[in-house]
Coordinates of C-alpha atoms and ligand atoms in Angstrom, one line a residue:
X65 CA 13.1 -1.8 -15.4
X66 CA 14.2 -0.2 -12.3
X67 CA 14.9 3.5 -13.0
X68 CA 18.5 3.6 -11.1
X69 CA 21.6 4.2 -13.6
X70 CA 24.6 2.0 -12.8
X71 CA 27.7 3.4 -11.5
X72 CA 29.7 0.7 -12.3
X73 CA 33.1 1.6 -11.7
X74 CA 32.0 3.6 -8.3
X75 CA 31.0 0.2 -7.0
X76 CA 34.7 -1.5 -7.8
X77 CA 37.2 -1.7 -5.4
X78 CA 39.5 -2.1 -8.8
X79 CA 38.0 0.2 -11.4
X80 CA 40.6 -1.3 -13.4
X81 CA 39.2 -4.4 -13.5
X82 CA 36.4 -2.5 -16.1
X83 CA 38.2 -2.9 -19.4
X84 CA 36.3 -1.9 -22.3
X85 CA 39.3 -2.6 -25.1
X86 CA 39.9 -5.8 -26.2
X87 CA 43.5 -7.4 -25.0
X88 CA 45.1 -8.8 -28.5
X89 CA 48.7 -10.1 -28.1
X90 CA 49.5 -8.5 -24.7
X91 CA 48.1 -5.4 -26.3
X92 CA 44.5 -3.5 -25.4
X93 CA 43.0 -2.1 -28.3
X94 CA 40.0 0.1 -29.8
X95 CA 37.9 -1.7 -32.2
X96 CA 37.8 -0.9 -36.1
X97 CA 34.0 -1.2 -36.2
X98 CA 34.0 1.1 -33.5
X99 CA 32.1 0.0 -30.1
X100 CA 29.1 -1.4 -29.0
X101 CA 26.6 -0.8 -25.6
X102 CA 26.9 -3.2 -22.5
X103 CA 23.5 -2.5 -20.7
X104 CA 22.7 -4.0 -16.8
X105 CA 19.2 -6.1 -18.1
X106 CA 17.7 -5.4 -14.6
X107 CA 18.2 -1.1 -15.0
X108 CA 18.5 -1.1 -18.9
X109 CA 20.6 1.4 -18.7
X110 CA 24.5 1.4 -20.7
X111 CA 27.4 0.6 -18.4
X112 CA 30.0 0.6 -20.7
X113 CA 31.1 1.0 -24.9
X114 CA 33.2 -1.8 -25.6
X115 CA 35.3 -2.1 -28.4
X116 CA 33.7 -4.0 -31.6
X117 CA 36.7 -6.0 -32.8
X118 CA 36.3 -6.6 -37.3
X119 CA 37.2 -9.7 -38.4
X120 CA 40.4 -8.6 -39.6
X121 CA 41.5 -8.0 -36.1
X122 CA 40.2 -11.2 -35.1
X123 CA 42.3 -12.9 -37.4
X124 CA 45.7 -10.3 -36.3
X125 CA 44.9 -12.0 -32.7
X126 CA 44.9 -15.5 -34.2
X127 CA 48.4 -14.5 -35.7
X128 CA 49.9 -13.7 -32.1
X129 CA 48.3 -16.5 -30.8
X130 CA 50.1 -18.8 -33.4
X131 CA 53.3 -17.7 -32.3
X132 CA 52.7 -17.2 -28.7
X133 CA 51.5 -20.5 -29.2
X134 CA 55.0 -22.1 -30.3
X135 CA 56.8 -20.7 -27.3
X136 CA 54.2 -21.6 -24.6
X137 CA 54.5 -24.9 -25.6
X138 CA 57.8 -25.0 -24.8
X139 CA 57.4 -24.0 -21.2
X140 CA 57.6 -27.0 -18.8
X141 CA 54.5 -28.3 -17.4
X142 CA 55.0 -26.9 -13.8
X143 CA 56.1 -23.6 -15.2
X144 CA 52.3 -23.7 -16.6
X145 CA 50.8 -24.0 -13.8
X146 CA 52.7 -21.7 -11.9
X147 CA 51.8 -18.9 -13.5
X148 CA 47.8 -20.8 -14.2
X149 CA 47.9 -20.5 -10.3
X150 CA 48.7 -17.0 -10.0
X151 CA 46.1 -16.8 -12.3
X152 CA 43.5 -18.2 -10.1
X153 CA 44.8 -16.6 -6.6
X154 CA 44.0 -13.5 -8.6
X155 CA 40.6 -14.4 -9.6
X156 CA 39.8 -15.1 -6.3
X157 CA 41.1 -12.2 -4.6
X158 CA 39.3 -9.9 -7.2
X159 CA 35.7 -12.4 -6.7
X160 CA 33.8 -9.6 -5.3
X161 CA 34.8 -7.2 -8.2
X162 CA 34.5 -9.6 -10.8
X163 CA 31.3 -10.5 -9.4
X164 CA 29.6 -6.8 -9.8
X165 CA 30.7 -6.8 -13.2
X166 CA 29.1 -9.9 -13.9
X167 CA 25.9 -9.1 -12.3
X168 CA 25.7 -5.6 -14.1
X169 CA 25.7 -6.9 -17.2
X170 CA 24.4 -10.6 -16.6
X171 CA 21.9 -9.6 -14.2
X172 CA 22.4 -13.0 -11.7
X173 CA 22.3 -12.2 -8.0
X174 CA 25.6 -11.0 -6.5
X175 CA 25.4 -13.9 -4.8
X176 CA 25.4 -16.3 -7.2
X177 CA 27.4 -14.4 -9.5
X178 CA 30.9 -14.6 -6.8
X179 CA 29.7 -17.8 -6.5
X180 CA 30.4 -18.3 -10.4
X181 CA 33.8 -16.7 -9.8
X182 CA 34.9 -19.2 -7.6
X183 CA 33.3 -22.1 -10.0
X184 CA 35.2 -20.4 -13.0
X185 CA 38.3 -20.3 -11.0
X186 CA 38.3 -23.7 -10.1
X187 CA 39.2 -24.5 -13.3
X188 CA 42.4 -22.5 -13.8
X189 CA 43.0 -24.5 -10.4
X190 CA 42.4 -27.9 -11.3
X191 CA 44.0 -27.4 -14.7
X192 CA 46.9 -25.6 -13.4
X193 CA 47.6 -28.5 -11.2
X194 CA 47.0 -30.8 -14.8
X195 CA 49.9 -29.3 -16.8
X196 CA 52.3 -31.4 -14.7
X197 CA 50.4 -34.6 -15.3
X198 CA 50.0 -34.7 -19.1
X199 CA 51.6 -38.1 -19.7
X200 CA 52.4 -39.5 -22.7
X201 CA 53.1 -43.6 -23.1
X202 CA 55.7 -46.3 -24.5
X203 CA 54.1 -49.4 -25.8
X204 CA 55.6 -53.1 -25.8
X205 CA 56.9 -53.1 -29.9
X206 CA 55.7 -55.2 -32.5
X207 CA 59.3 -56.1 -33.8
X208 CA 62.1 -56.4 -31.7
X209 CA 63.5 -53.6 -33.4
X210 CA 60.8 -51.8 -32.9
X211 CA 59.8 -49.4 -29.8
X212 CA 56.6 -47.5 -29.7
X213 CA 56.1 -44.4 -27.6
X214 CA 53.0 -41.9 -27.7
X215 CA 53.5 -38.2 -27.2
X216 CA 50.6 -36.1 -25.5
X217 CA 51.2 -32.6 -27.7
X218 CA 49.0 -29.8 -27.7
X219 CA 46.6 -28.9 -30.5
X220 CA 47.8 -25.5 -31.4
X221 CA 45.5 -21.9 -31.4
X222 CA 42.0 -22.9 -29.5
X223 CA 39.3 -20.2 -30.6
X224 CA 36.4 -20.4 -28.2
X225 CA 32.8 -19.0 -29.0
X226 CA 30.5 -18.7 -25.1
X227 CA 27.0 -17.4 -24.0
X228 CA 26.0 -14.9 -21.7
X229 CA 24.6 -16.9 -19.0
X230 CA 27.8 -18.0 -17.3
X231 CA 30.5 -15.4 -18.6
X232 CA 33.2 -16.3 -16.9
X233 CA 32.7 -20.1 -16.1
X234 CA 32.1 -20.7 -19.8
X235 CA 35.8 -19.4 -20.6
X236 CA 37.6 -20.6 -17.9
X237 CA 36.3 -24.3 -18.6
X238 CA 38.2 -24.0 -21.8
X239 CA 41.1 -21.7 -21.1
X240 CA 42.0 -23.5 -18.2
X241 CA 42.6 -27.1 -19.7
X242 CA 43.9 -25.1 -23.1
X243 CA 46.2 -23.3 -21.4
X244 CA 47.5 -26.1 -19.2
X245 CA 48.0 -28.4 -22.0
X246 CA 50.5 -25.7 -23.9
X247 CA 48.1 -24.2 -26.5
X248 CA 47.2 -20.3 -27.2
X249 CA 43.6 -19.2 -26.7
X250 CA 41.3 -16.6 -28.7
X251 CA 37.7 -15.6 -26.7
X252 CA 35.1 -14.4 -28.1
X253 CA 32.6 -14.1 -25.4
X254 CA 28.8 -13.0 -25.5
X255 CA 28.1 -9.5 -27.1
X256 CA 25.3 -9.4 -23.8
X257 CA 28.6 -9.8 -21.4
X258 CA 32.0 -9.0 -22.7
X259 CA 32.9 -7.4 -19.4
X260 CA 33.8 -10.8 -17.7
X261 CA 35.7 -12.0 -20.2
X262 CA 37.9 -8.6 -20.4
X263 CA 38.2 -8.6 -16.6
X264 CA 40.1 -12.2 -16.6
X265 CA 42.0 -10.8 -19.0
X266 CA 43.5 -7.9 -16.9
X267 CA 44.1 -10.5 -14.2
X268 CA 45.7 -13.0 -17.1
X269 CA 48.6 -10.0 -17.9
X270 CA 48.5 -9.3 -14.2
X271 CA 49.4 -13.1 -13.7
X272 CA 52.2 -13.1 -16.1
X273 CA 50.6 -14.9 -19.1
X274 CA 52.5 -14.4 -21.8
X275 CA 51.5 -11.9 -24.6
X276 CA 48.8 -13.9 -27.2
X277 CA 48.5 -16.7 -24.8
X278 CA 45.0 -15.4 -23.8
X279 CA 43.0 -13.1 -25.9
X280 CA 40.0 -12.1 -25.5
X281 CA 38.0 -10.5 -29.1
X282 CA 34.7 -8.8 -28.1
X283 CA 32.7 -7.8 -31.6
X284 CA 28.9 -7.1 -31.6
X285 CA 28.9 -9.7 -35.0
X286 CA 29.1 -13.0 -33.7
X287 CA 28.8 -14.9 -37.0
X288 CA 31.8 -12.9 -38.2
X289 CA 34.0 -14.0 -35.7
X290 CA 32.5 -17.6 -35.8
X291 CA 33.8 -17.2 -39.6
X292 CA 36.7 -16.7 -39.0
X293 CA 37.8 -19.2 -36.1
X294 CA 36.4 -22.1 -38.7
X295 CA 37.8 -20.5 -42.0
X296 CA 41.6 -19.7 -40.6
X297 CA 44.0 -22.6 -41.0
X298 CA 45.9 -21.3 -37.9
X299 CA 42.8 -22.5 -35.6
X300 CA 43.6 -26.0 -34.4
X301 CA 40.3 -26.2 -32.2
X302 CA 36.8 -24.7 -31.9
X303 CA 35.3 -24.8 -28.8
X304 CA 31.8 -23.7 -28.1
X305 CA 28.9 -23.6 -25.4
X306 CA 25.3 -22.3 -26.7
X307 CA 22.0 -23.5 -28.3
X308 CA 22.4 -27.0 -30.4
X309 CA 21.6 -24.4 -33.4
X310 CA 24.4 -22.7 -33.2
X311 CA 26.6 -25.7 -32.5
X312 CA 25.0 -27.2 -35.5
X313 CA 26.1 -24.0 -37.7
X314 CA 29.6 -24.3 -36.4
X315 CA 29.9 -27.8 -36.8
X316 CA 29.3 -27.1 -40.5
X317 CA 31.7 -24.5 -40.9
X318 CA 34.2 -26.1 -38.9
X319 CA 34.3 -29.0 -41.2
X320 CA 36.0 -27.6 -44.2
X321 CA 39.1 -27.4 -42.3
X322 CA 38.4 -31.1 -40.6
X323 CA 38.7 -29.2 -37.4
X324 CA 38.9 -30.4 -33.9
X325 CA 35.6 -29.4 -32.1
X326 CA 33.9 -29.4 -28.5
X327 CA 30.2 -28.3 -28.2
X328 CA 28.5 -28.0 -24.8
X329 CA 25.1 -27.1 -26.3
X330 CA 21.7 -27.1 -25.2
X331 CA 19.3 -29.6 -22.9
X332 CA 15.6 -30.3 -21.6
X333 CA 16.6 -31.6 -18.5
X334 CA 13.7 -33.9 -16.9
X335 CA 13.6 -34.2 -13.0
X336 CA 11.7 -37.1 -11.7
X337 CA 10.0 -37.1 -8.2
X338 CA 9.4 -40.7 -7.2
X339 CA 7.1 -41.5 -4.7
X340 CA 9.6 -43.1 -2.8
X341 CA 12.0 -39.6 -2.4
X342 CA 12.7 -37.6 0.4
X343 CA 9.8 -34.5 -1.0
X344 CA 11.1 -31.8 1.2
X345 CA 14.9 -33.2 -0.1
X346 CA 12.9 -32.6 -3.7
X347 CA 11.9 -29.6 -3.4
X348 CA 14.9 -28.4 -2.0
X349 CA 16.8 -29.9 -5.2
X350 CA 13.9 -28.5 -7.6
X351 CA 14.3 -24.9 -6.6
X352 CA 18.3 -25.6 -6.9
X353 CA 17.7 -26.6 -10.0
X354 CA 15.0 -24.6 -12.2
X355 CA 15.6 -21.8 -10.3
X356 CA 19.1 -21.1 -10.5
X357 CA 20.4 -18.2 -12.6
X358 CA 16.5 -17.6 -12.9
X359 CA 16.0 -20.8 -14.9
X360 CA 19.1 -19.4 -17.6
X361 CA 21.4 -22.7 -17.6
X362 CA 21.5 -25.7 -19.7
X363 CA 21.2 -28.4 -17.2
X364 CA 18.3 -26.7 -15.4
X365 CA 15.0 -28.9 -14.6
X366 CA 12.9 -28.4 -18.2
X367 CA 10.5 -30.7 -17.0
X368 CA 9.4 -32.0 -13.4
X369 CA 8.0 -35.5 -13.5
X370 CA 6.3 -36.4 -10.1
X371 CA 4.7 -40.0 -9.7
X372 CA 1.0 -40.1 -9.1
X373 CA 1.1 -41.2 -5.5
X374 CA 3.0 -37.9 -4.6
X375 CA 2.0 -35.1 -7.4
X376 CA -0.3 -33.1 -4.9
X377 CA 2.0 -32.9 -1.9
X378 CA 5.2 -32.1 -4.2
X379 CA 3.1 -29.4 -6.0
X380 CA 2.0 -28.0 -3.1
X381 CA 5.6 -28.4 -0.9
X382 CA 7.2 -26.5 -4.5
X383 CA 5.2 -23.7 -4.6
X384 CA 5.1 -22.9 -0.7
X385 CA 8.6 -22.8 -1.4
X386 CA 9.1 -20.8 -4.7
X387 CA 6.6 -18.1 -3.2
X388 CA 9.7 -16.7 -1.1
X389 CA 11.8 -15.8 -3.8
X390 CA 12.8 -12.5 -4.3
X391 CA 12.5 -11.1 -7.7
X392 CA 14.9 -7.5 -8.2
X393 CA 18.1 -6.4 -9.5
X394 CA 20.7 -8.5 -8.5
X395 CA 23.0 -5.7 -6.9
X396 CA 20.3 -5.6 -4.1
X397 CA 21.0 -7.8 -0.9
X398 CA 18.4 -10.6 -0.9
X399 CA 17.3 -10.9 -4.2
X400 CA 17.2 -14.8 -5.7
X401 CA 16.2 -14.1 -9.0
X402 CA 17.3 -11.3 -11.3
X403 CA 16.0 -10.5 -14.7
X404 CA 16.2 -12.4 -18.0
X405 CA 18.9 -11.4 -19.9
X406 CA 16.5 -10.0 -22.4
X407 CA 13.1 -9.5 -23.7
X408 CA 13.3 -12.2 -26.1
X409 CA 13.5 -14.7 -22.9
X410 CA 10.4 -12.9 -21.3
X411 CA 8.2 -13.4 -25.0
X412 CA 9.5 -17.2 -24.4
X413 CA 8.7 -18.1 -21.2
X414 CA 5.2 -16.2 -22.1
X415 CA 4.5 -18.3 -25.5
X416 CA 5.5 -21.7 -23.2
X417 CA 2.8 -20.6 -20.5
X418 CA 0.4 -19.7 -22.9
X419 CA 0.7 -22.7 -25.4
X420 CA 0.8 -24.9 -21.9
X421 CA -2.5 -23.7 -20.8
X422 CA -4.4 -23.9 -24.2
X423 CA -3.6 -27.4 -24.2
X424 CA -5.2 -27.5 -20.7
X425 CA -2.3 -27.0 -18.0
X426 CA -3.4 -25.3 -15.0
X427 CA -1.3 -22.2 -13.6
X428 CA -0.6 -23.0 -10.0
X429 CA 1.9 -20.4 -9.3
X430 CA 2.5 -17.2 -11.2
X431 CA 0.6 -16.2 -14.5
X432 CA 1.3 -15.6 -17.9
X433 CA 1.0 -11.4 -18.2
X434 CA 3.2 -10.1 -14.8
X435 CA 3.1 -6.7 -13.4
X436 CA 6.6 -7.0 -13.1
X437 CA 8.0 -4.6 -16.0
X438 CA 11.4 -4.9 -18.1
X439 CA 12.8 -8.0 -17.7
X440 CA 11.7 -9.0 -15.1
X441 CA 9.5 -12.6 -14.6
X442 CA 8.0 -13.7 -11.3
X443 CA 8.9 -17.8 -11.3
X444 CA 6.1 -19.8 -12.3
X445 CA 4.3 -23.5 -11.9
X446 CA 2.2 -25.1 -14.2
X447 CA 0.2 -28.7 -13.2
X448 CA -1.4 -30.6 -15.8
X449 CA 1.5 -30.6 -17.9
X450 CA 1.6 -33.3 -21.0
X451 CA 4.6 -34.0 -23.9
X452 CA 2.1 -31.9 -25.9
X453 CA 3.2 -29.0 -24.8
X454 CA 6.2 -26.9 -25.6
X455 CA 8.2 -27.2 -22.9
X456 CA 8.1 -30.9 -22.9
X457 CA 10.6 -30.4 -26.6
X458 CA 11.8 -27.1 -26.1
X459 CA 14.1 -25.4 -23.6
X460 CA 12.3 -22.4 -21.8
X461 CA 15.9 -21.4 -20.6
X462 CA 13.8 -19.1 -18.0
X463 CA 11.6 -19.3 -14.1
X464 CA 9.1 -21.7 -15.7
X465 CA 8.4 -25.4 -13.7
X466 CA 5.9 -27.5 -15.6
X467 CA 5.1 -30.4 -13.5
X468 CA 4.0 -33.8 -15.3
X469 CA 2.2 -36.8 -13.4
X470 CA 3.1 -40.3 -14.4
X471 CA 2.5 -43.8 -13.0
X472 CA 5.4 -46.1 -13.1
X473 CA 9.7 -46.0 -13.8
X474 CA 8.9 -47.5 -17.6
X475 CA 6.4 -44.7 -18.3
X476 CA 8.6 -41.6 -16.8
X477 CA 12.0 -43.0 -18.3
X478 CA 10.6 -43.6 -21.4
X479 CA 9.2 -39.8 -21.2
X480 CA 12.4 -38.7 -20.1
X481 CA 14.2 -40.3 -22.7
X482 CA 11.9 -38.6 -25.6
X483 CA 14.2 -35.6 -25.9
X484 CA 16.8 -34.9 -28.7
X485 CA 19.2 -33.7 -25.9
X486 CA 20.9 -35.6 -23.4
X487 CA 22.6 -33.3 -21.4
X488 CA 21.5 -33.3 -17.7
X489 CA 19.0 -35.4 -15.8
X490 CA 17.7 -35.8 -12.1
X491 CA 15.9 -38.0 -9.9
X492 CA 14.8 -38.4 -6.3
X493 CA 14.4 -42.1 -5.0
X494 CA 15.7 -44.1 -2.4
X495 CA 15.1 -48.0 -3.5
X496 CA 18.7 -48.6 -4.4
X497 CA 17.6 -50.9 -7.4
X498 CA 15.6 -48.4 -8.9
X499 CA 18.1 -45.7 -8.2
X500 CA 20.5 -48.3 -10.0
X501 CA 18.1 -49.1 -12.6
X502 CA 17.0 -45.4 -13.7
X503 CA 20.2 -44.2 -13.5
X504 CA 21.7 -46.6 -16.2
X505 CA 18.2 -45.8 -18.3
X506 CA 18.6 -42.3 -18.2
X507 CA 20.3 -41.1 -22.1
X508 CA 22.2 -38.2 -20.6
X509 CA 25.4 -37.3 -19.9
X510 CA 25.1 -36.3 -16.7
X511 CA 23.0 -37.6 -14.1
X512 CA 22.0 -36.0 -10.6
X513 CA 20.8 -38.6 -8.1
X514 CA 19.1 -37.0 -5.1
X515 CA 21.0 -33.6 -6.1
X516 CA 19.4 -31.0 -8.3
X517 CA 23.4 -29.4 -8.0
X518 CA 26.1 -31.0 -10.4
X519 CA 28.0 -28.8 -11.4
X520 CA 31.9 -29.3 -10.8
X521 CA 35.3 -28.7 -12.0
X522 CA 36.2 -32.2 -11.1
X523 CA 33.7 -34.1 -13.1
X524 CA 33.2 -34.6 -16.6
X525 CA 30.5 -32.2 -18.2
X526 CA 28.9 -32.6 -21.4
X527 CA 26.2 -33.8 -23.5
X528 CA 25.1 -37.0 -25.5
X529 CA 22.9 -36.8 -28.6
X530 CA 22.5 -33.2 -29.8
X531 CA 23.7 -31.8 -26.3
X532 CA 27.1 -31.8 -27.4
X533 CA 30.3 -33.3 -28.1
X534 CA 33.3 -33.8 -25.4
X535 CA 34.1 -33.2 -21.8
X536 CA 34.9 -30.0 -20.2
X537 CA 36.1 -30.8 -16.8
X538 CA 38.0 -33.7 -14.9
X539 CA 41.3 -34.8 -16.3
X540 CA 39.1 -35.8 -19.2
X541 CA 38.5 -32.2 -19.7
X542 CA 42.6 -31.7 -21.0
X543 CA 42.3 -34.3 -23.4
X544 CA 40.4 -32.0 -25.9
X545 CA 43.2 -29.8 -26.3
X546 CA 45.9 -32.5 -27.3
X547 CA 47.1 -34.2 -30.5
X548 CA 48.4 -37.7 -29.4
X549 CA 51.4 -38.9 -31.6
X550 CA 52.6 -42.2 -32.2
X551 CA 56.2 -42.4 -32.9
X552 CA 57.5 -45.7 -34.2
X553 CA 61.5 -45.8 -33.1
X554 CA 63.7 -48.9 -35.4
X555 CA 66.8 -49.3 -32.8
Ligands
LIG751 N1 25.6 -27.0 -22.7 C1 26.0 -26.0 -22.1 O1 26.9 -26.0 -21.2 C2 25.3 -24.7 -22.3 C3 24.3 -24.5 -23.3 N2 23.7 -23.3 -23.5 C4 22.6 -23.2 -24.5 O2 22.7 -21.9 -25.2 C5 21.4 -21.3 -25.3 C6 21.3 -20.0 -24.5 O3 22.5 -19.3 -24.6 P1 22.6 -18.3 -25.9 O4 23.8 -17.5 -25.6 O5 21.3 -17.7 -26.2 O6 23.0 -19.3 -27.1 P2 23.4 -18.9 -28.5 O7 23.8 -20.2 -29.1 O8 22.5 -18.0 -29.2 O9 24.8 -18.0 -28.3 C7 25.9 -18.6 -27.8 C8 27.1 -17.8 -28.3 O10 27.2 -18.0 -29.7 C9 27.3 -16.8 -30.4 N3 26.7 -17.0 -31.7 C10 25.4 -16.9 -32.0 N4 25.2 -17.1 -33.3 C11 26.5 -17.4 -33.9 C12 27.0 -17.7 -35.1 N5 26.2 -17.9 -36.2 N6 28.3 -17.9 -35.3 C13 29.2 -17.8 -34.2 N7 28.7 -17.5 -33.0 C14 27.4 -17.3 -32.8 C15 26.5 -15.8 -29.5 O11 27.0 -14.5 -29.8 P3 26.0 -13.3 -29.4 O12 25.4 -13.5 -28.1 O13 26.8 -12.1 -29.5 O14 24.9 -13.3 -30.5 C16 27.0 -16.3 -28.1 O15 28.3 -15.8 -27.9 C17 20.5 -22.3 -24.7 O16 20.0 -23.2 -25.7 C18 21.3 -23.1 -23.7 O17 20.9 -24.4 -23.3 C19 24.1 -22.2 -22.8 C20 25.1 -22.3 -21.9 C21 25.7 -23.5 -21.5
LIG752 O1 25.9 -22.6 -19.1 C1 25.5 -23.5 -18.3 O2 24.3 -23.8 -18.2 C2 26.5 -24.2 -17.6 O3 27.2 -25.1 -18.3 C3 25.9 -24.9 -16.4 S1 27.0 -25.2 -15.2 O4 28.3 -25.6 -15.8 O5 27.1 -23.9 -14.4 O6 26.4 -26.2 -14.4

């Protein structure tokens, strides 16, 4: 840990914008289980007490949101994403602001976290500019008294459950299209990075969004509040981003109530080198995509496949590059890679090196016990890699680049495709028909050709197999927060 405190609010142009209550129904509040610490994981030191909402306050917010709900819905679709944009404009002229807060509690480069600002507020763009295109259908009739027409309607109260490693993308993906579609919206966001989520919120009452439209419920409990969104008839829809096990959990306890669900859960991204790809091109995607957020995303590169004919040069080419970066607190110009977000991600990466290298992987770059202290972990690369190891079923979710050799496409896809996730996946080629050909092979959602970058507010996002279920993103992306009615007219 670096022994600087954090003066958080002395580094804000908007002090403001630090709000430690949560916002219930147009209302900030103190919490009835009192508060709990918000520490900066690169310092370790407390930068704010922010209220710890009990589930009875959870479910008073789910009340206002019910009948914010009912009058939201009857604002027209442009009216939406008027006040959506204002929204946005907001977010965007705050970006620097809400960036320090982000990176003093998330610990992501200043850098990168503005960076995430932007991305979140893309999506309180994009869907603003949805609510006016939410179109319903009529249908040819099957009697000729008969006239079909389909209504697009939104689902009601979405409650939405996100991690710490994007804390303000991870909301806005939801609010944005929930919001646009006509429905209310209760966040509960990490208990490592409520800050983000409050911030938006200052900016959502700034914006004009009406009281119990957007509500953000901080608690330190998350099963509590995870409870109560599946146990409360008033929730409509459940919308979560985490690890498959908690999406599993919440899937179980969603399904008393038959509820509507999207899960953006976790991956094991493979990235495959062919000995055909442009190497420096590779490398250049590799570090993009291991490295960013210091390995802490879900479609990040869990394991590098590079064919035979290449390995050495790739391996080599990787780890030239990934001796540059900068390893420090992310409030410090220069730094690429900040600390984990806690010392349970440092025993992980650790347990992955160490099981790698009894099963005979080869440390390349980086070791297994760092000098570093706190949470800090320099970015590492094993060679020798096999689907023995750890890493090659398990997501490391930290600076860890296991590289795997293989021979031919069948071998590597079928590798690739050994996985119980399907979230992202990556490849460098240039032989069209193999690009062709791997890409349609690949079980993922999401595919990167030549890019180790995907992420997008006009794509769809999301997972097959146990990475998830639905789209966030793209006018698919709008689709989870409506109930489609079929209404059969006899003229
Ligand atoms: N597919 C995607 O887009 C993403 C997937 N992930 C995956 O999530 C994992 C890392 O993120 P991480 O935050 O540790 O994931 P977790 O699944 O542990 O936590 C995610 C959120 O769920 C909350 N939570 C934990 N347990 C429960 C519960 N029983 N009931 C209700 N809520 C609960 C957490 O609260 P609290 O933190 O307060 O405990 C947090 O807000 C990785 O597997 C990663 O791949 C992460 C981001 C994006
Ligand atoms: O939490 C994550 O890993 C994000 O979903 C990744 S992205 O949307 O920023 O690509």
């Amino acid at each position: 840990m670096l022994d600087q405190t954090t003066d958080l609010p002395g580094l804000l142009k908007d002090p403001s914008l630090l709000a430690t209550r949560a916002y219930v129904n147009g209302e900030w509040i103190t919490g009835a289980d009192g508060e709990f610490e918000v520490t900066n994981p690169a310092r370790g030191d407390v930068i704010a007490r922010v209220a710890d909402l009990s589930r009875a306050q959870i479910a008073g917010a789910i009340d206002g949101a019910y009948l914010a709900q009912k009058a939201w819905a009857q604002w027209t679709g442009k009216e939406r994403a008027k006040v959506l944009r204002k929204w946005f404009d907001l977010m965007m002229e705050n970006q620097d602001d809400l960036g320090t807060i982000m990176t003093a509690e998330q610990g992501k480069p200043l850098a990168e976290a503005k960076g995430e600002i932007a991305y979140g507020a893309s999506f309180i763009e994009f869907f603003g500019e949805e609510a006016k295109r939410v179109y319903g259908e009529t249908i040819p009739g099957h009697a000729r008294d008969k006239r079909i027409t389909v209504l697009k309607q939104p689902i009601g109260v979405a409650a939405s459950i996100t991690p710490w490693n994007f804390p303000n993308a991870m909301i806005t993906r939801k609010a944005g299209p929930a919001l646009a579609a006509g429905c209310s919206f209760v966040a509960r966001p990490a208990s490592e990075t409520p800050l983000s989520a409050l911030a938006i919120a200052v900016l959502a009452e700034r914006a004009g969004i009406p009281a119990g439209v957007f509500n953000v419920v901080p608690t330190s409990s998350s099963s509590e509040a995870g409870k109560e969104f599946c146990e409360n008839p008033k929730v409509r829809k459940l919308t979560f981003t985490g690890s498959t096990e908690v999406g599993r959990i919440l899937l179980r306890q969603a399904a008393d109530q038959v509820m509507k669900c999207s899960m953006e859960l976790g991956g094991n991204a493979p990235f495959i080198v062919f000995d055909d790809a442009d190497l420096d091109a590779a490398v250049e995607g590799a570090i993009a995509c291991k490295f960013r957020n210091n390995g802490q995303t879900c479609v990040c590169a869990n394991r590098i496949y590079v064919q035979s004919g290449v390995y050495d040069a790739f391996a080599g080419k990787l780890a030239a590059a990934v001796k540059k970066l900068k390893v420090g607190d992310g409030l410090e110009e220069g730094t690429d890679l900040g600390p984990l977000i806690t010392t349970k991600a440092i025993d992980k990466v650790q347990e992955h090196i160490r099981d790698a290298r009894e099963k005979g992987a080869t440390l390349l770059l980086g070791s297994e016990e760092q000098e570093l202290d706190g949470q800090f972990f320099g970015p590492t690369i094993v060679t020798g890699a096999t689907r023995e190891m750890k890493f090659a079923t398990e997501e490391t979710f930290g600076p860890l680049a296991p590289l795997f050799k293989f021979e031919d496409v069948d071998e590597v896809i079928e590798m690739a495709n050994d996985t119980i996730f399907g979230l992202a996946s990556y490849f460098y080629a240039k032989d069209l028909s193999r690009v062709y050909k791997v890409a349609e092979a690949l079980e993922y959602g999401i595919v990167g050709v030549n890019t180790g970058l995907i992420s997008t507010e006009l794509a769809p996002f999301g997972g097959v197999k146990q990475s998830g279920l639905g789209r966030e993103g793209s006018h698919h992306g709008i689709e989870d927060y409506l109930e489609m009615k079929y209404v059969c007219l006899s003229v």
